[in-house]
Short mmCIF file of N, CA and C in Angstrom, two decimals:
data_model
loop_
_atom_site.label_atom_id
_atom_site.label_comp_id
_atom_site.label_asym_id
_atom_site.label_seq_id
_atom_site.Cartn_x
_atom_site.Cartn_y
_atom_site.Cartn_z
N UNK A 154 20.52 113.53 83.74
CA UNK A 154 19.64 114.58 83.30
C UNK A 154 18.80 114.10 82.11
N UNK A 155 19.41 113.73 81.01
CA UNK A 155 18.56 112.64 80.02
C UNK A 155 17.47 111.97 80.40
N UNK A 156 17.57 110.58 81.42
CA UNK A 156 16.69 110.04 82.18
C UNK A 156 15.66 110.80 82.37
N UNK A 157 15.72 111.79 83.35
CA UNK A 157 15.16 112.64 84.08
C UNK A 157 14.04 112.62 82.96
N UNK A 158 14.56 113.53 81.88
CA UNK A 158 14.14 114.49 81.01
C UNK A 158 12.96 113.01 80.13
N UNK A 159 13.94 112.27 79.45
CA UNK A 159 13.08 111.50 78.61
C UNK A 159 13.56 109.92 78.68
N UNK A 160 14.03 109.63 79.38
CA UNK A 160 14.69 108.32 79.54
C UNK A 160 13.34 107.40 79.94
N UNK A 161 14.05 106.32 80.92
CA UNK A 161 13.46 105.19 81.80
C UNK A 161 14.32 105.44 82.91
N UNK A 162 14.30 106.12 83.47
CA UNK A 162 14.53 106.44 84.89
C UNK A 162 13.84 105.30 86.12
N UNK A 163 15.13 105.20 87.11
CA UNK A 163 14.59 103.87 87.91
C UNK A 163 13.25 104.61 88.88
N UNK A 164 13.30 105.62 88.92
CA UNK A 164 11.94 105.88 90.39
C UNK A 164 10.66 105.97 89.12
N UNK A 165 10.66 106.02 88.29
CA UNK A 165 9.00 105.79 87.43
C UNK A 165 9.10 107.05 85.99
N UNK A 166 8.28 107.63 85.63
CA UNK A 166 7.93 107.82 84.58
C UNK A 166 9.29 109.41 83.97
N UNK A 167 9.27 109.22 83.00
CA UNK A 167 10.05 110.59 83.04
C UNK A 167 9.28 111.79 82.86
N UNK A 168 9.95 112.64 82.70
CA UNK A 168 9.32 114.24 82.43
C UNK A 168 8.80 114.21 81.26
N UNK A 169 8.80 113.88 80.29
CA UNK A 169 8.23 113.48 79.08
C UNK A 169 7.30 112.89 79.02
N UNK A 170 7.20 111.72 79.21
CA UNK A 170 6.36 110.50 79.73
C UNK A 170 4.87 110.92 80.45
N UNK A 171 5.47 111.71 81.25
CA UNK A 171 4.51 112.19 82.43
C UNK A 171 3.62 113.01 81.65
N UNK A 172 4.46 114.06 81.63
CA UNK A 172 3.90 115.69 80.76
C UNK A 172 2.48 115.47 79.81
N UNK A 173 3.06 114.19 78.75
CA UNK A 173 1.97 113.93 77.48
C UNK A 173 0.60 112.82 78.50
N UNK A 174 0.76 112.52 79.85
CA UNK A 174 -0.29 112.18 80.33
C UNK A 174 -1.57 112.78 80.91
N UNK A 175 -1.23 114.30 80.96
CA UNK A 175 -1.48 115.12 81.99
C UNK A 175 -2.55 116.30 81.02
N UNK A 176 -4.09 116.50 81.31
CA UNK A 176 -4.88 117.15 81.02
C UNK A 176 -4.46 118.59 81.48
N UNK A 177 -4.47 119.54 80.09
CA UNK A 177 -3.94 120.63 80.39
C UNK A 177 -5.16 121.28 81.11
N UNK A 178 -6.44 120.88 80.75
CA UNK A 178 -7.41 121.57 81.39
C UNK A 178 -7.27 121.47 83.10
N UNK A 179 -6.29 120.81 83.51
CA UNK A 179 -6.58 121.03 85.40
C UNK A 179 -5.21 121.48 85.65
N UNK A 180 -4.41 121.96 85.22
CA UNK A 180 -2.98 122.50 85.14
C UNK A 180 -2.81 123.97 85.61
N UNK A 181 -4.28 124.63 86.23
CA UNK A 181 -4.35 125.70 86.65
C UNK A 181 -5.14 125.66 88.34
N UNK A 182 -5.23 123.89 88.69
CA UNK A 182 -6.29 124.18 89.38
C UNK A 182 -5.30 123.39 90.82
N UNK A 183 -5.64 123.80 92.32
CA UNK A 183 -4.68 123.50 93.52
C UNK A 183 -5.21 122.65 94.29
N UNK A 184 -4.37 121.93 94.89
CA UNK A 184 -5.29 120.95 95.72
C UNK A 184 -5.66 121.69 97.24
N UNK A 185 -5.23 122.70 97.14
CA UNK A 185 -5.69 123.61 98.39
C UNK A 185 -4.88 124.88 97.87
N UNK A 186 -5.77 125.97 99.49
CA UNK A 186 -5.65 127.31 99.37
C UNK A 186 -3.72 127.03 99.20
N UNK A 187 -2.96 126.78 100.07
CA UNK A 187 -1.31 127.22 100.03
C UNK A 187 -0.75 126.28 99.57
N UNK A 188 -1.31 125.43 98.24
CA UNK A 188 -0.53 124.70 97.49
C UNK A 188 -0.14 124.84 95.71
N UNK A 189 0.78 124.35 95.85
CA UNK A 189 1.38 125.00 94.05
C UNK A 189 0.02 124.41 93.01
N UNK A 190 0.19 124.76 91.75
CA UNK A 190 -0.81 124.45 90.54
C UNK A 190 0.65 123.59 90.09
N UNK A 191 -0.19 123.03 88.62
CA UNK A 191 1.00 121.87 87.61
C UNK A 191 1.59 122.98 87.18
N UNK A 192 1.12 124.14 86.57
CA UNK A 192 1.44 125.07 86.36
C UNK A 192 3.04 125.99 86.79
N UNK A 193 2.90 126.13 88.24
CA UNK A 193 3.27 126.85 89.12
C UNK A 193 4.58 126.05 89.01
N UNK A 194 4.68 124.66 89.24
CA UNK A 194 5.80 123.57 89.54
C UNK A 194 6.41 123.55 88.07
N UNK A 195 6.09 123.88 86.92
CA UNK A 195 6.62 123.50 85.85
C UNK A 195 7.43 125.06 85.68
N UNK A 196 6.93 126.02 85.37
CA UNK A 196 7.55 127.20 85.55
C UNK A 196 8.82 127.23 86.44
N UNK A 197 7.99 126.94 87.59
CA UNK A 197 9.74 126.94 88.77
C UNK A 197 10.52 126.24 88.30
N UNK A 198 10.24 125.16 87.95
CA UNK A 198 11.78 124.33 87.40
C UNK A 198 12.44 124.77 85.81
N UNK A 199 11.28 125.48 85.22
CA UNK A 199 12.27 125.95 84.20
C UNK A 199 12.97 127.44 84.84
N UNK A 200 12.32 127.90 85.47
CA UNK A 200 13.74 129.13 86.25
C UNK A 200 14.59 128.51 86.55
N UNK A 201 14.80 127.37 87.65
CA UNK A 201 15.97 126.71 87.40
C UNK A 201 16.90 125.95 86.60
N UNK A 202 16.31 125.51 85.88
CA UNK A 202 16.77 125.09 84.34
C UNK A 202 17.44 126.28 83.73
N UNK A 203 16.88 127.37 83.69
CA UNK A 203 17.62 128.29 82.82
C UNK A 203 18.98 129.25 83.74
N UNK A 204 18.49 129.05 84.95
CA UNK A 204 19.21 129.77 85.84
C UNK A 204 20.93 128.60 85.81
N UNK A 205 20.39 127.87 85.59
CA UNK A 205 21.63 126.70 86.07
C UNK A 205 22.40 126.91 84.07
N UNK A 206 21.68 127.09 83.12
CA UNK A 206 22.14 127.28 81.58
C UNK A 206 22.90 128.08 81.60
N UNK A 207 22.49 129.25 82.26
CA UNK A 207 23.06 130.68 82.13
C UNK A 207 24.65 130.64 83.09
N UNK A 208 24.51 129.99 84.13
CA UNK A 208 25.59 129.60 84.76
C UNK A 208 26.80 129.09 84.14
N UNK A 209 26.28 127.75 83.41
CA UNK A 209 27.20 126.94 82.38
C UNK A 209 27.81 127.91 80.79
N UNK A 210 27.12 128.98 80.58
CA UNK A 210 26.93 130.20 79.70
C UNK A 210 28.08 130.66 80.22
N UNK A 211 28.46 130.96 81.86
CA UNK A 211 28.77 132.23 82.09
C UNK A 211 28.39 133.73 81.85
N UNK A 212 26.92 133.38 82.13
CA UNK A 212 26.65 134.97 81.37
C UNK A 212 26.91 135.66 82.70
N UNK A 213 27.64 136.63 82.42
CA UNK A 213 27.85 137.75 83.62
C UNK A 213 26.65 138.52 83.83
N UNK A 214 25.93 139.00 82.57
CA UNK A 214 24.67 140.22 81.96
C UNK A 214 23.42 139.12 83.10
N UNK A 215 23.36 138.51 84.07
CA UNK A 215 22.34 137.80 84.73
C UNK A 215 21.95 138.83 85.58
N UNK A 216 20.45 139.36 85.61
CA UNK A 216 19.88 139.91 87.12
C UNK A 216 19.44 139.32 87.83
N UNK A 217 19.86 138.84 88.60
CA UNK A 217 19.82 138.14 89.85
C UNK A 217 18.19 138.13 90.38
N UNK A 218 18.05 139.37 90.59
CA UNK A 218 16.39 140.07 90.68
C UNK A 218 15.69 139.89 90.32
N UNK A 219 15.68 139.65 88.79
CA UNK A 219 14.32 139.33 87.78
C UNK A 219 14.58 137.67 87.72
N UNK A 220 15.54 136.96 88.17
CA UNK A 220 15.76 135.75 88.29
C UNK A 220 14.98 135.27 89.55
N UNK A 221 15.33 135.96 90.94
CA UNK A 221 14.22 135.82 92.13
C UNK A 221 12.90 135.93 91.69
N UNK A 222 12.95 137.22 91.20
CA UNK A 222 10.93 137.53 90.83
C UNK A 222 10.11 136.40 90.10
N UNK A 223 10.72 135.84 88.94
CA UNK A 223 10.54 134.79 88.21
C UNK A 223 10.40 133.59 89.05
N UNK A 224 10.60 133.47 90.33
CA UNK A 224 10.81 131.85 90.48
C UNK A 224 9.66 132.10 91.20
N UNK A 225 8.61 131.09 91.04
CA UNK A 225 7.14 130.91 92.05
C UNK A 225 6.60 132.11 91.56
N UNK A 226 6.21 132.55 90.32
CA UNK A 226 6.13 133.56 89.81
C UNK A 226 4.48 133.07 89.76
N UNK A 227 3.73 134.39 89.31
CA UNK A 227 2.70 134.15 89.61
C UNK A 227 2.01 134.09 88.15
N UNK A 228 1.42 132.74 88.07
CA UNK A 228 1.38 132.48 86.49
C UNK A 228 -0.31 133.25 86.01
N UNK A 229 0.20 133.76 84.91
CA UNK A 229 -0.41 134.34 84.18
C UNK A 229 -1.27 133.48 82.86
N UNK A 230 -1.98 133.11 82.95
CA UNK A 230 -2.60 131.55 81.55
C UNK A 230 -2.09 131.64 80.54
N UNK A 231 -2.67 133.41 80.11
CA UNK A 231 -2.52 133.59 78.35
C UNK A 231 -0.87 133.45 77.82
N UNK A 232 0.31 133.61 79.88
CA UNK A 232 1.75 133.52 78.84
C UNK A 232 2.01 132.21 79.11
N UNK A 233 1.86 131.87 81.01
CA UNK A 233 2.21 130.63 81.04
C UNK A 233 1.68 129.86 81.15
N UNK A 234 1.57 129.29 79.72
CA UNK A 234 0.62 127.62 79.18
C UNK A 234 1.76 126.51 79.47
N UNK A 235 0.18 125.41 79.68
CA UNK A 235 1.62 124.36 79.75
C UNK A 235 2.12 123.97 78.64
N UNK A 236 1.77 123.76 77.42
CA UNK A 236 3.12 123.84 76.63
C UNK A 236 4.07 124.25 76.29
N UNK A 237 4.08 125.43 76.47
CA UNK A 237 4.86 126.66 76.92
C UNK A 237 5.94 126.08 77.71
N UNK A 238 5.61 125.80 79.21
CA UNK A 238 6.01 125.50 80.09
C UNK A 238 7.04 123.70 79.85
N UNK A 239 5.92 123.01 79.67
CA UNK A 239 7.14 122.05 78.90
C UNK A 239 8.07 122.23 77.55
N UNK A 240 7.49 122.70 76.75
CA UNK A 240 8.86 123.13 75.68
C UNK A 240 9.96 123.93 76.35
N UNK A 241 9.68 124.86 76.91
CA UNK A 241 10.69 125.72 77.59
C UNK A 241 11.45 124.87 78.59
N UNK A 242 11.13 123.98 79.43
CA UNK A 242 11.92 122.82 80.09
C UNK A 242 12.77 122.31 79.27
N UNK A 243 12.07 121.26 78.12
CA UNK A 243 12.66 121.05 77.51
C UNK A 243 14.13 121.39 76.76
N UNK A 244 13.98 122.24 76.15
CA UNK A 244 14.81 123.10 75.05
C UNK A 244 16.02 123.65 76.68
N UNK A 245 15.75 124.14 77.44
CA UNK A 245 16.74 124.38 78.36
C UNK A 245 17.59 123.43 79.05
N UNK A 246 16.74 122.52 79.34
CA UNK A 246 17.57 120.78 80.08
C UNK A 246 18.22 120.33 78.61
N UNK A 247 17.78 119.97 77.33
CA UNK A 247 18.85 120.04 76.50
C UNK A 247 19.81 120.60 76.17
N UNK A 248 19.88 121.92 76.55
CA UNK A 248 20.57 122.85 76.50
C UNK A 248 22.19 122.58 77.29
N UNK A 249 21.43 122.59 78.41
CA UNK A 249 22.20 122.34 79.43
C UNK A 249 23.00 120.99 79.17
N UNK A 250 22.47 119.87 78.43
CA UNK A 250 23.36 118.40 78.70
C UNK A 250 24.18 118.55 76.85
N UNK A 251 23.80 119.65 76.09
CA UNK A 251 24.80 120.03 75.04
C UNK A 251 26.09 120.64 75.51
N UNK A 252 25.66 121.45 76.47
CA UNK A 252 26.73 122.16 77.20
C UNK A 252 27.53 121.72 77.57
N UNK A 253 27.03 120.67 78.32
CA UNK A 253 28.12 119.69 78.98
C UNK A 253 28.69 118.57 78.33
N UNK A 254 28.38 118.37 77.49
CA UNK A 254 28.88 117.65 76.25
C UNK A 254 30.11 117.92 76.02
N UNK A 255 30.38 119.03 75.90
CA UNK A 255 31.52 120.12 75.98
C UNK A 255 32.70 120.12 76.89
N UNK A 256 32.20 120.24 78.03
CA UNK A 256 33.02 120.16 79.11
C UNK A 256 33.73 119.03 79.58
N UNK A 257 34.94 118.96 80.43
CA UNK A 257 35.64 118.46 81.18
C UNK A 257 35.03 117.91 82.15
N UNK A 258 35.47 116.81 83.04
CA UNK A 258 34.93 116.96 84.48
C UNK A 258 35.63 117.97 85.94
N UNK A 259 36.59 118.74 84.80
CA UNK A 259 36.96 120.02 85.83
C UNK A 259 35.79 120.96 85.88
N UNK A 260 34.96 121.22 85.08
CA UNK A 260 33.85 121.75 85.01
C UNK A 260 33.38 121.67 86.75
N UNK A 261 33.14 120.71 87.28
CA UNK A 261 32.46 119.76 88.32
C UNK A 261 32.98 120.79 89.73
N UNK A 262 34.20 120.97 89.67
CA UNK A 262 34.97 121.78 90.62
C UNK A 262 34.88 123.19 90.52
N UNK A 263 34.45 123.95 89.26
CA UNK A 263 34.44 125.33 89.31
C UNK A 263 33.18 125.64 90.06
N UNK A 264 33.72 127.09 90.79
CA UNK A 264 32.70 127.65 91.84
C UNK A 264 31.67 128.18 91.11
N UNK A 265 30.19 128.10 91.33
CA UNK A 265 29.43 128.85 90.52
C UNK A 265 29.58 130.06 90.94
N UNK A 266 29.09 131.32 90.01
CA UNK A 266 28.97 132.37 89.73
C UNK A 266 27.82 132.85 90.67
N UNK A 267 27.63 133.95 91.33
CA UNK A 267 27.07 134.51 92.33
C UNK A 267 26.15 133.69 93.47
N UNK A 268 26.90 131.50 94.13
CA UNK A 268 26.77 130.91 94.54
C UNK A 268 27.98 130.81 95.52
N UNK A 269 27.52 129.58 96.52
CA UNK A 269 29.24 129.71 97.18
C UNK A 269 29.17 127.99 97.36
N UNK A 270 28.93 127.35 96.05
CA UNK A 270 28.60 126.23 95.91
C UNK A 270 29.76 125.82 94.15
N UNK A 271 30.24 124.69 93.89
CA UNK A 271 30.44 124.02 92.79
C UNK A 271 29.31 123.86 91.77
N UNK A 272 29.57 123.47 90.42
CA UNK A 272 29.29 122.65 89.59
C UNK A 272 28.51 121.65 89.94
N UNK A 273 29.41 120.74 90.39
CA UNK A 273 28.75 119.81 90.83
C UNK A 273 27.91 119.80 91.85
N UNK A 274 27.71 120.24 92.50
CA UNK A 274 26.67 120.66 93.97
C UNK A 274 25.72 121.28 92.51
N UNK A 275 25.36 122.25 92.19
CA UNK A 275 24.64 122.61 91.01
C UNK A 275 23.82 121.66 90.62
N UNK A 276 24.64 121.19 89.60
CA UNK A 276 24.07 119.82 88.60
C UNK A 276 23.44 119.11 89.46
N UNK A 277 24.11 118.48 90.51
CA UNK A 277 23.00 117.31 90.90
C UNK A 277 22.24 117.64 92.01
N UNK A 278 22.00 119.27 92.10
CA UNK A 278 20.88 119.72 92.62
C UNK A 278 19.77 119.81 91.72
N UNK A 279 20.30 120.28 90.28
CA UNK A 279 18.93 120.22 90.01
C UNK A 279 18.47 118.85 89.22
N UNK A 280 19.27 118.03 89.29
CA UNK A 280 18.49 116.78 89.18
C UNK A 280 17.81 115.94 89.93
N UNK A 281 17.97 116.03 91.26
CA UNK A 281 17.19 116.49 92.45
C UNK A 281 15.68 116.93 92.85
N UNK A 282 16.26 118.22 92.25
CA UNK A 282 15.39 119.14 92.13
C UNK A 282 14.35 118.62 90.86
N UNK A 283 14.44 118.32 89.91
CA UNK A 283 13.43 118.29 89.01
C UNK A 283 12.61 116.75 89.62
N UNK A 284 13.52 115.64 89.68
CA UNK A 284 13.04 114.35 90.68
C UNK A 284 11.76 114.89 91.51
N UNK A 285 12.43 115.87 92.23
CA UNK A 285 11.28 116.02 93.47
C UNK A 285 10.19 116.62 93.19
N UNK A 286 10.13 117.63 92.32
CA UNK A 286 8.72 118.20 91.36
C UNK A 286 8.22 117.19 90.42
N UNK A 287 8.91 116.75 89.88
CA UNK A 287 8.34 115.84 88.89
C UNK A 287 7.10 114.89 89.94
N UNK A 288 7.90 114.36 91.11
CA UNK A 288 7.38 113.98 91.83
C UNK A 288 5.62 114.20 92.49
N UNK A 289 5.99 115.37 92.58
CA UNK A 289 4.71 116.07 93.10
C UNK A 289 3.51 116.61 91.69
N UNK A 290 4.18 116.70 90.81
CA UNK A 290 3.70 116.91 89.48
C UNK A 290 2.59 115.80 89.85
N UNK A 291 3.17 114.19 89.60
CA UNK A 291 2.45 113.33 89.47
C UNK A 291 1.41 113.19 90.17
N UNK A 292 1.76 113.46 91.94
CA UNK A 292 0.69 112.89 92.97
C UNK A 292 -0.04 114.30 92.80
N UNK A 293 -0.10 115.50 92.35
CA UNK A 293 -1.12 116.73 92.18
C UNK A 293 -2.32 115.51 90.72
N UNK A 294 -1.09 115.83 89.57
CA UNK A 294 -2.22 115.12 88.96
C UNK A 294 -3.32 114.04 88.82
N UNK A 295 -2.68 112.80 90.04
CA UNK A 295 -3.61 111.72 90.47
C UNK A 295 -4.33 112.29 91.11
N UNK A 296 -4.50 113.39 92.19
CA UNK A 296 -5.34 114.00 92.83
C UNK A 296 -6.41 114.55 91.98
N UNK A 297 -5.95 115.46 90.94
CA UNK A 297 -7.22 115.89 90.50
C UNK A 297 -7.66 114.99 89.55
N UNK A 298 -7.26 114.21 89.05
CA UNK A 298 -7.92 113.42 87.90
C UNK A 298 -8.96 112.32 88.29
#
């Protein structure tokens, strides 16, 4: 998750790396009618970022609902900026690898909370998961640039 986040990761640049390359001025704009913005992809992964925090939290107080509504949410400029959007990544993926700092690797085996999946299925989904946006992050931004 480090890597991911700010490392030297073996598939290319990290989330960091990337982020400070990337003109916020085209961060609203699609490479077609039914495709995501930089925007759109950075938001979604911090719902998951926080969705996966709150897990490691145990917060019970989670609405599930406003957690769906939020994901592919329909971005709004004046709230969701991309700095916004990367600090809030940020500060949550740290979050998350403080957390686990903490933990055991029994952690790895507990069932998540309103999932029918592990810890571990979790975690290295969303490292995965951020890989594969990050991914597309990049080839959106070679496109428009």
């Amino acid at each position: 998750m480090q890597e991911v986040l700010n490392g030297e990761p073996w598939y290319g640049k990290s989330f960091q790396k990337l982020m400070a390359e990337i003109n916020p001025d085209i961060v609203y704009q699609k490479l077609g009618e039914n495709s995501h913005s930089l925007i759109d992809l950075i938001h979604h992964m911090v719902t998951w970022s926080d969705f996966t925090k709150q897990r490691l939290h145990k917060d019970k107080n989670i609405d599930l609902t406003a957690l769906d509504a939020s994901d592919w949410r329909a971005t709004i400029a004046s709230i969701h900026t991309w700095n916004n959007g990367i600090s809030e990544f940020t500060a949550s993926t740290n979050a998350i690898i403080e957390i686990l700092k903490t933990c055991t690797d029994d952690l790895l085996q507990e069932k998540v909370d309103y999932r029918n999946y592990n810890f571990n299925v979790l975690l290295n989904g969303l490292i995965q998961h951020n890989i594969y946006h990050i991914g597309q992050i990049s080839f959106i931004n070679k496109a428009l640039s």
